[in-house]
Amino acid sequence: MLLAYLLASFLLFDATCPKQFYDPNSCASSEFSGGSRYICNDSPTSCQTFIVYRARHGFETVSKISRLFGVEQDEVLHANNLTSPSRILEKDWAVLVPINCSCSGNFFRSNVSYSIPEDATFTKISCEVFGGLVKLHTLVKEHPSNANNLEVGAEVTVPLTCACPDSNNSRDGIMYLVTYPIVEEDDTVVVGKRFGISPSDIWVENNLGGPNPIVFPSTTILVPLRAMPSINSSIKDPDNEEHGFVPITSTVMTGGSINQKNLYAIGSGVGIFFMLLALAGVGFYYKARFKLRENKFDSLSTRSSAASCLSPDLVAEMSKYSLVSYSFEELRRATMGFSEDTKLGSSVYKGRLGVADVIIKRMGFGDAQRTISIYSKINHINIVNLEGVCYGESDFSSSYLVFEFVSNGCLRDCLRNPANVLPWRRRTQIAFDVAIGLHYIHHCTAPSYIHMNITSRSILIAEDWRAKIANLGMGSVIDSDKERGTDVMMTFEGWIAPEYLRHGSVSDKVDVFAFGVVLLELLSAKEARDGTLLKKLGFLTGGGGASGCFEELRAFMDPSLKDYPLGEALCMAILAKACLEDDPLPRPSTNDILKILARMVR
Ligand SMILES: *[C@@H]1O[C@H](CO)[C@@H](O)[C@H](O)[C@H]1NC(C)=O
Ligand SMILES: *[C@@H]1O[C@H](CO)[C@@H](O)[C@H](O)[C@H]1NC(C)=O
Ligand SMILES: *[C@@H]1O[C@H](CO)[C@@H](O)[C@H](O)[C@H]1NC(C)=O
Ligand SMILES: *[C@@H]1O[C@H](CO)[C@@H](O)[C@H](O)[C@H]1NC(C)=O
Ligand SMILES: *[C@@H]1O[C@H](CO)[C@@H](O)[C@H](O)[C@H]1NC(C)=O
């Protein structure tokens, strides 16, 4: 390793062009290559610059992030055009942190002092706490003596990766080199757009070659800027927008205790009916598996005698057994080498395994584990099924989850398709299916689960036009012991419940609000991104009389929808309006919603 180190340094110092290099090795890799740290032979010895920190569990507010980096909270707020130090930021939200970068022993670094907490390892500190802003081997080299013996409470110096522009910056007017940690959905084009620069500037600065070079999660790149940095966080990978298969990125679980109240308080006939249906389904499934996997006979039979037939633990065990483990090679073949043709989103592919089409999503190891733990408690016809997994070799290489393929795509695309207008019967059925799926995750899983991202893009439509909810894993597990939803992070996409925006308060009513938005879209076929569509339903409360009311309703409805019972449409509009109440309390529960919709489907 020393030889590689010397060789790399020698090669770099010898280079005539003093640009920095990109290191494709992930944060925890022990390989040192050019670009693992940025060199400072030909540059000023220090500068004030910025690094980008991605908000994450434990460091999700400006106040916590400022404390981690030992910088003034106001400076961070100012740099990011934010006002509230305690606002909970979406997971992976890019925060600009002002730092002083200086040259020490040929490498740039920015010293941060970090107090060791319980259970810390150098890998966790470099790749999780600091999100890859310092490579593991840089940190180990800094503290060679206590790598295996971290004393809780001790202060260690963490040399963050940073760089200053050339002293001779008449070259191209570069004022800042911002250190940017790559996450799953990033590529250089998106990063360039978010900073408002051409991606080729990034390729040149990092010696990446191009066009469209590949950059990997858990690595860093330098973003060269000619002015004070600002990040436009609303720019996302366009691939994700179009297809509605948003990769699962954030899951925060608040612990595993069962919410007894929610599980047992299913009082309505509807609830019990579906509970029984689910149990019957499990029983059937159990038998099928029992036959299929005779080699598992012993372990399964002992389990079944020990655990009650109705125990939720058994359900969880069952779904664990049913998850298929795929090799990377199988998935590579299924997607023709992850080719562009099979790509549905930035890290989502369509593949063919045997005779069945599947959706393959790439994600970090931790996210994959959390997603599996959620799906392992969920098994329902109205929820997209998780079929298999392929774990990466290490905690920091990508894992892949394999989901069932749902052939008619997302609801948004179905509503947008003029060639194949969704008839009224299908729309009521879709609303009913989504309500059942929501009711199931809110009331029939333990712990109960809040989806937090119900939109017409996270609802997929199967070949038989039945709806399935996708993208579980962004939401929140509700733990009865803790205050609800104190640390949920989610994507601010579209229009969400006002109480969540104002106080970060999370309950099943956040999903009910989102369901109301979906109902508006089913009625009008327009995409509801804010309250303007709802305003058009104002006639429902006005005193216009029944005939005027129907006129306005007709104007509100999807114009391509030719034949529908006006009474049912009115009923659904009233339901949508009730779901979209500002105050969560008067919003209907999924129970109430099911009772109303059940009258419409046939
Ligand atoms: C900062 O935010 C305000 C409102 O939140 C916006 O009007 C303004 O344009 C933003 N400034 C920059 C530089 O992005
Ligand atoms: C960086 O240096 C400047 C001037 O020396 C100082 O005012 C500022 O507080 C420093 N910032 C940090 C984050 O250390
Ligand atoms: C950062 O820490 C290293 C080692 O502790 C030290 O040599 C260096 O001078 C420090 N740099 C600054 C700017 O404080
Ligand atoms: C700085 O740039 C100018 C013109 O681009 C060049 O003539 C000069 O040699 C450079 N100086 C250094 C120290 O590289
Ligand atoms: C951010 O990007 C979006 C989409 O391109 C654009 O509409 C918006 O004006 C941008 N915001 C700022 C502050 O530049």
PDB file of N, CA, C and O in Angstrom, residues 341-390:
ATOM      1  N   ASP A 341     -31.364   0.406 -22.264  1.00  0.00           N
ATOM      2  CA  ASP A 341     -32.693  -0.002 -22.728  1.00  0.00           C
ATOM      3  C   ASP A 341     -33.589  -0.478 -21.594  1.00  0.00           C
ATOM      4  O   ASP A 341     -34.809  -0.379 -21.665  1.00  0.00           O
ATOM      5  N   THR A 342     -32.970  -1.045 -20.562  1.00  0.00           N
ATOM      6  CA  THR A 342     -33.777  -1.620 -19.483  1.00  0.00           C
ATOM      7  C   THR A 342     -33.971  -0.633 -18.337  1.00  0.00           C
ATOM      8  O   THR A 342     -34.600  -0.942 -17.341  1.00  0.00           O
ATOM      9  N   LYS A 343     -33.406   0.562 -18.496  1.00  0.00           N
ATOM     10  CA  LYS A 343     -33.415   1.519 -17.394  1.00  0.00           C
ATOM     11  C   LYS A 343     -34.761   2.239 -17.303  1.00  0.00           C
ATOM     12  O   LYS A 343     -35.260   2.752 -18.285  1.00  0.00           O
ATOM     13  N   LEU A 344     -35.340   2.260 -16.106  1.00  0.00           N
ATOM     14  CA  LEU A 344     -36.623   2.956 -15.921  1.00  0.00           C
ATOM     15  C   LEU A 344     -36.450   4.241 -15.136  1.00  0.00           C
ATOM     16  O   LEU A 344     -37.287   5.127 -15.160  1.00  0.00           O
ATOM     17  N   GLY A 345     -35.355   4.327 -14.378  1.00  0.00           N
ATOM     18  CA  GLY A 345     -35.091   5.505 -13.564  1.00  0.00           C
ATOM     19  C   GLY A 345     -33.624   5.486 -13.243  1.00  0.00           C
ATOM     20  O   GLY A 345     -32.918   4.591 -13.713  1.00  0.00           O
ATOM     21  N   SER A 346     -33.153   6.425 -12.427  1.00  0.00           N
ATOM     22  CA  SER A 346     -31.697   6.525 -12.276  1.00  0.00           C
ATOM     23  C   SER A 346     -31.088   5.264 -11.666  1.00  0.00           C
ATOM     24  O   SER A 346     -29.980   4.913 -11.969  1.00  0.00           O
ATOM     25  N   SER A 347     -31.800   4.554 -10.805  1.00  0.00           N
ATOM     26  CA  SER A 347     -31.214   3.312 -10.317  1.00  0.00           C
ATOM     27  C   SER A 347     -32.284   2.214 -10.310  1.00  0.00           C
ATOM     28  O   SER A 347     -32.311   1.364  -9.457  1.00  0.00           O
ATOM     29  N   VAL A 348     -33.176   2.275 -11.299  1.00  0.00           N
ATOM     30  CA  VAL A 348     -34.260   1.304 -11.408  1.00  0.00           C
ATOM     31  C   VAL A 348     -34.237   0.687 -12.798  1.00  0.00           C
ATOM     32  O   VAL A 348     -34.134   1.400 -13.790  1.00  0.00           O
ATOM     33  N   TYR A 349     -34.306  -0.641 -12.832  1.00  0.00           N
ATOM     34  CA  TYR A 349     -34.230  -1.344 -14.107  1.00  0.00           C
ATOM     35  C   TYR A 349     -35.388  -2.318 -14.246  1.00  0.00           C
ATOM     36  O   TYR A 349     -35.892  -2.827 -13.260  1.00  0.00           O
ATOM     37  N   LYS A 350     -35.758  -2.579 -15.492  1.00  0.00           N
ATOM     38  CA  LYS A 350     -36.695  -3.661 -15.757  1.00  0.00           C
ATOM     39  C   LYS A 350     -35.864  -4.854 -16.185  1.00  0.00           C
ATOM     40  O   LYS A 350     -34.971  -4.714 -17.023  1.00  0.00           O
ATOM     41  N   GLY A 351     -36.127  -6.009 -15.607  1.00  0.00           N
ATOM     42  CA  GLY A 351     -35.348  -7.175 -15.970  1.00  0.00           C
ATOM     43  C   GLY A 351     -36.253  -8.357 -16.231  1.00  0.00           C
ATOM     44  O   GLY A 351     -37.457  -8.310 -15.992  1.00  0.00           O
ATOM     45  N   ARG A 352     -35.669  -9.427 -16.761  1.00  0.00           N
ATOM     46  CA  ARG A 352     -36.445 -10.635 -16.991  1.00  0.00           C
ATOM     47  C   ARG A 352     -35.731 -11.794 -16.320  1.00  0.00           C
ATOM     48  O   ARG A 352     -34.620 -12.153 -16.696  1.00  0.00           O
ATOM     49  N   LEU A 353     -36.382 -12.362 -15.298  1.00  0.00           N
ATOM     50  CA  LEU A 353     -35.806 -13.495 -14.585  1.00  0.00           C
ATOM     51  C   LEU A 353     -36.670 -14.706 -14.899  1.00  0.00           C
ATOM     52  O   LEU A 353     -37.828 -14.749 -14.504  1.00  0.00           O
ATOM     53  N   GLY A 354     -36.102 -15.663 -15.620  1.00  0.00           N
ATOM     54  CA  GLY A 354     -36.896 -16.809 -16.035  1.00  0.00           C
ATOM     55  C   GLY A 354     -37.997 -16.352 -16.967  1.00  0.00           C
ATOM     56  O   GLY A 354     -37.741 -15.723 -17.983  1.00  0.00           O
ATOM     57  N   VAL A 355     -39.270 -16.616 -16.594  1.00  0.00           N
ATOM     58  CA  VAL A 355     -40.380 -16.224 -17.467  1.00  0.00           C
ATOM     59  C   VAL A 355     -41.028 -14.919 -17.009  1.00  0.00           C
ATOM     60  O   VAL A 355     -41.927 -14.421 -17.651  1.00  0.00           O
ATOM     61  N   ALA A 356     -40.586 -14.389 -15.875  1.00  0.00           N
ATOM     62  CA  ALA A 356     -41.294 -13.244 -15.313  1.00  0.00           C
ATOM     63  C   ALA A 356     -40.487 -11.952 -15.446  1.00  0.00           C
ATOM     64  O   ALA A 356     -39.274 -11.949 -15.294  1.00  0.00           O
ATOM     65  N   ASP A 357     -41.194 -10.854 -15.749  1.00  0.00           N
ATOM     66  CA  ASP A 357     -40.574  -9.539 -15.715  1.00  0.00           C
ATOM     67  C   ASP A 357     -40.504  -9.066 -14.273  1.00  0.00           C
ATOM     68  O   ASP A 357     -41.400  -9.352 -13.473  1.00  0.00           O
ATOM     69  N   VAL A 358     -39.435  -8.352 -13.956  1.00  0.00           N
ATOM     70  CA  VAL A 358     -39.285  -7.819 -12.598  1.00  0.00           C
ATOM     71  C   VAL A 358     -38.742  -6.393 -12.672  1.00  0.00           C
ATOM     72  O   VAL A 358     -38.240  -5.960 -13.702  1.00  0.00           O
ATOM     73  N   ILE A 359     -38.897  -5.695 -11.556  1.00  0.00           N
ATOM     74  CA  ILE A 359     -38.280  -4.374 -11.392  1.00  0.00           C
ATOM     75  C   ILE A 359     -37.095  -4.560 -10.454  1.00  0.00           C
ATOM     76  O   ILE A 359     -37.227  -5.190  -9.407  1.00  0.00           O
ATOM     77  N   ILE A 360     -35.936  -4.034 -10.839  1.00  0.00           N
ATOM     78  CA  ILE A 360     -34.745  -4.173 -10.002  1.00  0.00           C
ATOM     79  C   ILE A 360     -34.304  -2.780  -9.563  1.00  0.00           C
ATOM     80  O   ILE A 360     -34.109  -1.902 -10.389  1.00  0.00           O
ATOM     81  N   LYS A 361     -34.213  -2.592  -8.247  1.00  0.00           N
ATOM     82  CA  LYS A 361     -33.814  -1.285  -7.730  1.00  0.00           C
ATOM     83  C   LYS A 361     -32.472  -1.402  -7.028  1.00  0.00           C
ATOM     84  O   LYS A 361     -32.299  -2.266  -6.167  1.00  0.00           O
ATOM     85  N   ARG A 362     -31.568  -0.487  -7.365  1.00  0.00           N
ATOM     86  CA  ARG A 362     -30.276  -0.471  -6.686  1.00  0.00           C
ATOM     87  C   ARG A 362     -30.377   0.494  -5.516  1.00  0.00           C
ATOM     88  O   ARG A 362     -30.975   1.550  -5.621  1.00  0.00           O
ATOM     89  N   MET A 363     -29.793   0.091  -4.389  1.00  0.00           N
ATOM     90  CA  MET A 363     -29.788   1.003  -3.237  1.00  0.00           C
ATOM     91  C   MET A 363     -28.676   0.612  -2.286  1.00  0.00           C
ATOM     92  O   MET A 363     -28.044  -0.423  -2.442  1.00  0.00           O
ATOM     93  N   GLY A 364     -28.405   1.477  -1.306  1.00  0.00           N
ATOM     94  CA  GLY A 364     -27.368   1.184  -0.332  1.00  0.00           C
ATOM     95  C   GLY A 364     -27.760  -0.007   0.534  1.00  0.00           C
ATOM     96  O   GLY A 364     -28.932  -0.356   0.641  1.00  0.00           O
ATOM     97  N   PHE A 365     -26.774  -0.604   1.159  1.00  0.00           N
ATOM     98  CA  PHE A 365     -26.985  -1.789   1.978  1.00  0.00           C
ATOM     99  C   PHE A 365     -27.986  -1.511   3.108  1.00  0.00           C
ATOM    100  O   PHE A 365     -28.926  -2.267   3.327  1.00  0.00           O
ATOM    101  N   GLY A 366     -27.793  -0.374   3.782  1.00  0.00           N
ATOM    102  CA  GLY A 366     -28.658  -0.043   4.921  1.00  0.00           C
ATOM    103  C   GLY A 366     -30.099   0.154   4.479  1.00  0.00           C
ATOM    104  O   GLY A 366     -31.021  -0.369   5.102  1.00  0.00           O
ATOM    105  N   ASP A 367     -30.284   0.891   3.375  1.00  0.00           N
ATOM    106  CA  ASP A 367     -31.640   1.126   2.867  1.00  0.00           C
ATOM    107  C   ASP A 367     -32.287  -0.187   2.456  1.00  0.00           C
ATOM    108  O   ASP A 367     -33.477  -0.409   2.689  1.00  0.00           O
ATOM    109  N   ALA A 368     -31.487  -1.073   1.841  1.00  0.00           N
ATOM    110  CA  ALA A 368     -32.027  -2.370   1.419  1.00  0.00           C
ATOM    111  C   ALA A 368     -32.506  -3.153   2.630  1.00  0.00           C
ATOM    112  O   ALA A 368     -33.606  -3.711   2.642  1.00  0.00           O
ATOM    113  N   GLN A 369     -31.687  -3.165   3.684  1.00  0.00           N
ATOM    114  CA  GLN A 369     -32.062  -3.914   4.882  1.00  0.00           C
ATOM    115  C   GLN A 369     -33.337  -3.367   5.504  1.00  0.00           C
ATOM    116  O   GLN A 369     -34.217  -4.120   5.902  1.00  0.00           O
ATOM    117  N   ARG A 370     -33.425  -2.031   5.575  1.00  0.00           N
ATOM    118  CA  ARG A 370     -34.610  -1.428   6.179  1.00  0.00           C
ATOM    119  C   ARG A 370     -35.848  -1.725   5.339  1.00  0.00           C
ATOM    120  O   ARG A 370     -36.905  -2.033   5.874  1.00  0.00           O
ATOM    121  N   THR A 371     -35.688  -1.636   4.013  1.00  0.00           N
ATOM    122  CA  THR A 371     -36.829  -1.901   3.146  1.00  0.00           C
ATOM    123  C   THR A 371     -37.298  -3.342   3.313  1.00  0.00           C
ATOM    124  O   THR A 371     -38.491  -3.610   3.425  1.00  0.00           O
ATOM    125  N   ILE A 372     -36.344  -4.274   3.381  1.00  0.00           N
ATOM    126  CA  ILE A 372     -36.720  -5.676   3.552  1.00  0.00           C
ATOM    127  C   ILE A 372     -37.444  -5.856   4.881  1.00  0.00           C
ATOM    128  O   ILE A 372     -38.447  -6.552   4.971  1.00  0.00           O
ATOM    129  N   SER A 373     -36.954  -5.181   5.915  1.00  0.00           N
ATOM    130  CA  SER A 373     -37.579  -5.396   7.220  1.00  0.00           C
ATOM    131  C   SER A 373     -39.020  -4.874   7.206  1.00  0.00           C
ATOM    132  O   SER A 373     -39.879  -5.430   7.882  1.00  0.00           O
ATOM    133  N   ILE A 374     -39.291  -3.838   6.418  1.00  0.00           N
ATOM    134  CA  ILE A 374     -40.675  -3.363   6.308  1.00  0.00           C
ATOM    135  C   ILE A 374     -41.515  -4.340   5.488  1.00  0.00           C
ATOM    136  O   ILE A 374     -42.584  -4.769   5.913  1.00  0.00           O
ATOM    137  N   TYR A 375     -40.996  -4.741   4.334  1.00  0.00           N
ATOM    138  CA  TYR A 375     -41.766  -5.639   3.470  1.00  0.00           C
ATOM    139  C   TYR A 375     -41.973  -7.005   4.124  1.00  0.00           C
ATOM    140  O   TYR A 375     -42.936  -7.696   3.834  1.00  0.00           O
ATOM    141  N   SER A 376     -41.055  -7.384   5.006  1.00  0.00           N
ATOM    142  CA  SER A 376     -41.183  -8.710   5.606  1.00  0.00           C
ATOM    143  C   SER A 376     -42.424  -8.775   6.492  1.00  0.00           C
ATOM    144  O   SER A 376     -42.866  -9.846   6.858  1.00  0.00           O
ATOM    145  N   LYS A 377     -42.956  -7.615   6.875  1.00  0.00           N
ATOM    146  CA  LYS A 377     -44.148  -7.624   7.728  1.00  0.00           C
ATOM    147  C   LYS A 377     -45.397  -7.374   6.903  1.00  0.00           C
ATOM    148  O   LYS A 377     -46.484  -7.233   7.434  1.00  0.00           O
ATOM    149  N   ILE A 378     -45.215  -7.240   5.584  1.00  0.00           N
ATOM    150  CA  ILE A 378     -46.333  -6.841   4.732  1.00  0.00           C
ATOM    151  C   ILE A 378     -46.483  -7.834   3.598  1.00  0.00           C
ATOM    152  O   ILE A 378     -45.511  -8.169   2.938  1.00  0.00           O
ATOM    153  N   ASN A 379     -47.687  -8.309   3.399  1.00  0.00           N
ATOM    154  CA  ASN A 379     -47.918  -9.242   2.310  1.00  0.00           C
ATOM    155  C   ASN A 379     -49.359  -9.036   1.870  1.00  0.00           C
ATOM    156  O   ASN A 379     -50.285  -9.500   2.522  1.00  0.00           O
ATOM    157  N   HIS A 380     -49.567  -8.307   0.822  1.00  0.00           N
ATOM    158  CA  HIS A 380     -50.921  -7.920   0.486  1.00  0.00           C
ATOM    159  C   HIS A 380     -51.051  -7.713  -1.007  1.00  0.00           C
ATOM    160  O   HIS A 380     -50.155  -7.175  -1.643  1.00  0.00           O
ATOM    161  N   ILE A 381     -52.182  -8.104  -1.549  1.00  0.00           N
ATOM    162  CA  ILE A 381     -52.419  -8.034  -2.986  1.00  0.00           C
ATOM    163  C   ILE A 381     -52.362  -6.599  -3.498  1.00  0.00           C
ATOM    164  O   ILE A 381     -52.007  -6.342  -4.643  1.00  0.00           O
ATOM    165  N   ASN A 382     -52.673  -5.620  -2.649  1.00  0.00           N
ATOM    166  CA  ASN A 382     -52.681  -4.226  -3.094  1.00  0.00           C
ATOM    167  C   ASN A 382     -51.376  -3.492  -2.792  1.00  0.00           C
ATOM    168  O   ASN A 382     -51.319  -2.275  -2.807  1.00  0.00           O
ATOM    169  N   ILE A 383     -50.349  -4.279  -2.504  1.00  0.00           N
ATOM    170  CA  ILE A 383     -49.039  -3.680  -2.271  1.00  0.00           C
ATOM    171  C   ILE A 383     -48.029  -4.435  -3.131  1.00  0.00           C
ATOM    172  O   ILE A 383     -48.036  -5.668  -3.159  1.00  0.00           O
ATOM    173  N   VAL A 384     -47.209  -3.687  -3.850  1.00  0.00           N
ATOM    174  CA  VAL A 384     -46.249  -4.315  -4.758  1.00  0.00           C
ATOM    175  C   VAL A 384     -45.365  -5.279  -3.981  1.00  0.00           C
ATOM    176  O   VAL A 384     -44.878  -4.958  -2.898  1.00  0.00           O
ATOM    177  N   ASN A 385     -45.177  -6.456  -4.523  1.00  0.00           N
ATOM    178  CA  ASN A 385     -44.495  -7.512  -3.788  1.00  0.00           C
ATOM    179  C   ASN A 385     -42.982  -7.446  -3.967  1.00  0.00           C
ATOM    180  O   ASN A 385     -42.483  -7.275  -5.070  1.00  0.00           O
ATOM    181  N   LEU A 386     -42.266  -7.578  -2.851  1.00  0.00           N
ATOM    182  CA  LEU A 386     -40.812  -7.704  -2.893  1.00  0.00           C
ATOM    183  C   LEU A 386     -40.486  -9.181  -3.083  1.00  0.00           C
ATOM    184  O   LEU A 386     -40.911 -10.012  -2.286  1.00  0.00           O
ATOM    185  N   GLU A 387     -39.762  -9.522  -4.147  1.00  0.00           N
ATOM    186  CA  GLU A 387     -39.552 -10.939  -4.444  1.00  0.00           C
ATOM    187  C   GLU A 387     -38.173 -11.443  -4.088  1.00  0.00           C
ATOM    188  O   GLU A 387     -38.002 -12.592  -3.734  1.00  0.00           O
ATOM    189  N   GLY A 388     -37.169 -10.586  -4.217  1.00  0.00           N
ATOM    190  CA  GLY A 388     -35.828 -11.101  -3.951  1.00  0.00           C
ATOM    191  C   GLY A 388     -34.837 -10.005  -3.676  1.00  0.00           C
ATOM    192  O   GLY A 388     -35.153  -8.819  -3.732  1.00  0.00           O
ATOM    193  N   VAL A 389     -33.625 -10.439  -3.372  1.00  0.00           N
ATOM    194  CA  VAL A 389     -32.586  -9.485  -2.989  1.00  0.00           C
ATOM    195  C   VAL A 389     -31.227  -9.978  -3.467  1.00  0.00           C
ATOM    196  O   VAL A 389     -31.017 -11.182  -3.632  1.00  0.00           O
ATOM    197  N   CYS A 390     -30.337  -9.056  -3.723  1.00  0.00           N
ATOM    198  CA  CYS A 390     -28.934  -9.388  -3.976  1.00  0.00           C
ATOM    199  C   CYS A 390     -28.128  -8.382  -3.172  1.00  0.00           C
ATOM    200  O   CYS A 390     -28.157  -7.180  -3.461  1.00  0.00           O
TER     201      CYS A 390
END
